[in-house]
GROMACS .gro file of C-alpha atoms in nm:
model
  146
    1MET     CA    1   0.000   0.000   0.000
    2ARG     CA    2   0.281   0.241   0.087
    3PHE     CA    3   0.441   0.169  -0.252
    4LEU     CA    4   0.112   0.253  -0.426
    5ILE     CA    5   0.083   0.589  -0.246
    6VAL     CA    6   0.445   0.679  -0.333
    7PHE     CA    7   0.389   0.573  -0.695
    8LEU     CA    8   0.070   0.783  -0.725
    9PHE     CA    9   0.248   1.086  -0.573
   10LEU     CA   10   0.540   1.055  -0.815
   11ALA     CA   11   0.302   1.006  -1.108
   12GLN     CA   12   0.114   1.322  -1.008
   13LEU     CA   13   0.442   1.518  -0.998
   14ALA     CA   14   0.535   1.394  -1.343
   15VAL     CA   15   0.198   1.498  -1.486
   16ALA     CA   16   0.220   1.840  -1.319
   17GLN     CA   17   0.554   1.906  -1.485
   18ASP     CA   18   0.463   1.822  -1.845
   19LYS     CA   19   0.324   2.174  -1.912
   20LEU     CA   20   0.389   2.530  -1.796
   21GLY     CA   21   0.033   2.561  -1.673
   22ILE     CA   22  -0.044   2.900  -1.830
   23VAL     CA   23  -0.399   3.007  -1.742
   24GLY     CA   24  -0.414   3.370  -1.855
   25HIS     CA   25  -0.244   3.694  -1.950
   26ASN     CA   26  -0.122   3.931  -1.675
   27HIS     CA   27   0.059   4.221  -1.838
   28LEU     CA   28   0.248   4.343  -2.140
   29ALA     CA   29   0.563   4.549  -2.070
   30LEU     CA   30   0.673   4.807  -2.327
   31HIS     CA   31   1.006   4.986  -2.325
   32VAL     CA   32   0.942   5.357  -2.395
   33LYS     CA   33   1.166   5.651  -2.484
   34ASP     CA   34   0.978   5.938  -2.314
   35MET     CA   35   0.775   5.829  -2.011
   36ALA     CA   36   0.571   6.150  -1.990
   37VAL     CA   37   0.471   6.142  -2.358
   38SER     CA   38   0.387   5.771  -2.354
   39THR     CA   39   0.198   5.796  -2.025
   40ALA     CA   40  -0.012   6.081  -2.162
   41PHE     CA   41  -0.083   5.885  -2.482
   42PHE     CA   42  -0.198   5.569  -2.303
   43ARG     CA   43  -0.403   5.765  -2.052
   44ASP     CA   44  -0.548   6.046  -2.266
   45VAL     CA   45  -0.560   5.903  -2.619
   46MET     CA   46  -0.605   5.531  -2.561
   47GLY     CA   47  -0.822   5.606  -2.258
   48LEU     CA   48  -0.665   5.347  -2.029
   49LYS     CA   49  -0.702   5.376  -1.653
   50PRO     CA   50  -0.370   5.434  -1.471
   51ILE     CA   51  -0.279   5.191  -1.194
   52PRO     CA   52  -0.082   5.313  -0.892
   53VAL     CA   53   0.290   5.243  -0.920
   54PRO     CA   54   0.512   5.199  -0.612
   55GLU     CA   55   0.667   5.531  -0.508
   56ASN     CA   56   1.023   5.418  -0.589
   57LEU     CA   57   0.921   5.331  -0.950
   58LYS     CA   58   0.706   5.634  -1.042
   59ALA     CA   59   0.981   5.808  -1.241
   60ILE     CA   60   1.053   5.501  -1.455
   61ARG     CA   61   0.720   5.314  -1.477
   62SER     CA   62   0.356   5.371  -1.569
   63TRP     CA   63   0.098   5.098  -1.538
   64PHE     CA   64  -0.247   5.079  -1.701
   65ASP     CA   65  -0.552   4.860  -1.655
   66LEU     CA   66  -0.692   4.682  -1.962
   67GLY     CA   67  -0.967   4.508  -1.764
   68ASN     CA   68  -1.009   4.143  -1.668
   69GLY     CA   69  -0.688   4.153  -1.464
   70GLN     CA   70  -0.478   4.247  -1.769
   71GLN     CA   71  -0.235   4.538  -1.769
   72ILE     CA   72   0.013   4.735  -1.979
   73HIS     CA   73   0.336   4.838  -1.806
   74LEU     CA   74   0.546   5.116  -1.956
   75MET     CA   75   0.915   5.102  -1.870
   76ALA     CA   76   1.153   5.394  -1.922
   77GLY     CA   77   1.487   5.378  -2.097
   78ARG     CA   78   1.429   5.272  -2.457
   79THR     CA   79   1.703   5.391  -2.692
   80GLU     CA   80   1.649   5.167  -2.995
   81GLU     CA   81   1.397   5.234  -3.272
   82ILE     CA   82   1.081   5.022  -3.269
   83ILE     CA   83   0.970   4.889  -3.607
   84HIS     CA   84   0.637   4.710  -3.608
   85ASP     CA   85   0.439   4.592  -3.907
   86LYS     CA   86   0.076   4.479  -3.927
   87ASN     CA   87   0.197   4.157  -4.088
   88ALA     CA   88   0.450   4.090  -3.814
   89SER     CA   89   0.491   4.238  -3.465
   90HIS     CA   90   0.181   4.416  -3.335
   91ILE     CA   91  -0.047   4.416  -3.032
   92ALA     CA   92  -0.417   4.338  -3.088
   93LEU     CA   93  -0.700   4.453  -2.863
   94PHE     CA   94  -1.075   4.399  -2.876
   95VAL     CA   95  -1.306   4.701  -2.883
   96ASP     CA   96  -1.681   4.732  -2.821
   97ASN     CA   97  -1.758   4.903  -3.150
   98ILE     CA   98  -1.509   4.929  -3.436
   99ASP     CA   99  -1.700   5.213  -3.607
  100LYS     CA  100  -1.684   5.425  -3.291
  101SER     CA  101  -1.314   5.342  -3.255
  102GLU     CA  102  -1.252   5.456  -3.613
  103ALA     CA  103  -1.439   5.781  -3.549
  104TYR     CA  104  -1.234   5.833  -3.231
  105LEU     CA  105  -0.904   5.784  -3.418
  106LYS     CA  106  -1.018   6.034  -3.683
  107ALA     CA  107  -1.131   6.288  -3.420
  108HIS     CA  108  -0.786   6.266  -3.256
  109ASN     CA  109  -0.607   6.301  -3.591
  110LEU     CA  110  -0.434   5.966  -3.551
  111THR     CA  111  -0.306   5.807  -3.869
  112PHE     CA  112  -0.438   5.453  -3.907
  113HIS     CA  113  -0.476   5.173  -4.156
  114LYS     CA  114  -0.812   4.999  -4.196
  115GLN     CA  115  -0.858   4.657  -4.347
  116THR     CA  116  -1.098   4.365  -4.340
  117ARG     CA  117  -0.946   4.034  -4.239
  118PHE     CA  118  -1.008   3.715  -4.442
  119ASP     CA  119  -1.292   3.619  -4.205
  120GLY     CA  120  -1.471   3.954  -4.228
  121VAL     CA  121  -1.335   4.113  -3.910
  122VAL     CA  122  -1.254   4.483  -3.953
  123GLN     CA  123  -0.911   4.581  -3.819
  124LEU     CA  124  -0.768   4.925  -3.743
  125TYR     CA  125  -0.392   4.969  -3.701
  126PHE     CA  126  -0.220   5.272  -3.548
  127SER     CA  127   0.112   5.346  -3.382
  128ASP     CA  128   0.181   5.489  -3.039
  129PRO     CA  129   0.454   5.755  -2.985
  130ASP     CA  130   0.722   5.485  -2.958
  131GLY     CA  131   0.631   5.305  -3.279
  132TYR     CA  132   0.451   5.007  -3.127
  133LEU     CA  133   0.172   4.906  -3.363
  134TRP     CA  134  -0.173   4.851  -3.215
  135GLU     CA  135  -0.454   4.660  -3.381
  136LEU     CA  136  -0.813   4.717  -3.281
  137ASN     CA  137  -1.085   4.475  -3.381
  138GLN     CA  138  -1.438   4.409  -3.273
  139GLY     CA  139  -1.433   4.040  -3.342
  140LYS     CA  140  -1.718   3.858  -3.504
  141VAL     CA  141  -2.052   3.817  -3.339
  142VAL     CA  142  -2.148   3.452  -3.358
  143THR     CA  143  -2.517   3.394  -3.412
  144LYS     CA  144  -2.692   3.063  -3.401
  145ALA     CA  145  -2.917   2.959  -3.685
  146TYR     CA  146  -3.243   2.812  -3.559
   0.00000   0.00000   0.00000
């Protein structure tokens, strides 16, 4: 009996170690050149809610809430150019209403690219002050046929 308990325990350890166990997304950290400019963009243009940063990090960090426990962390000190492309590196976010998002980008004089994906989803791409490319899409509403 003791052997069986030890065997089951070891088997459970082996199973627990066959995957990383990822269950969700916590935050995305972006290296930025000018913390004040990037903070203002994410807060005022993208409309993200700032999250308090520990006092000793305030000069070099800004954190934002994306909802559902997800965050964006800005980190000071970038010196290299960022080159993103809609067909390669970009960050995609869902929006409630893509038409309203497009109107918002236009009202804020933000340059963007609009396209319709192969499955009919409309996508809007725009860059932040550091050159990171952001994709907005509403996703497809799935309806059941009865």
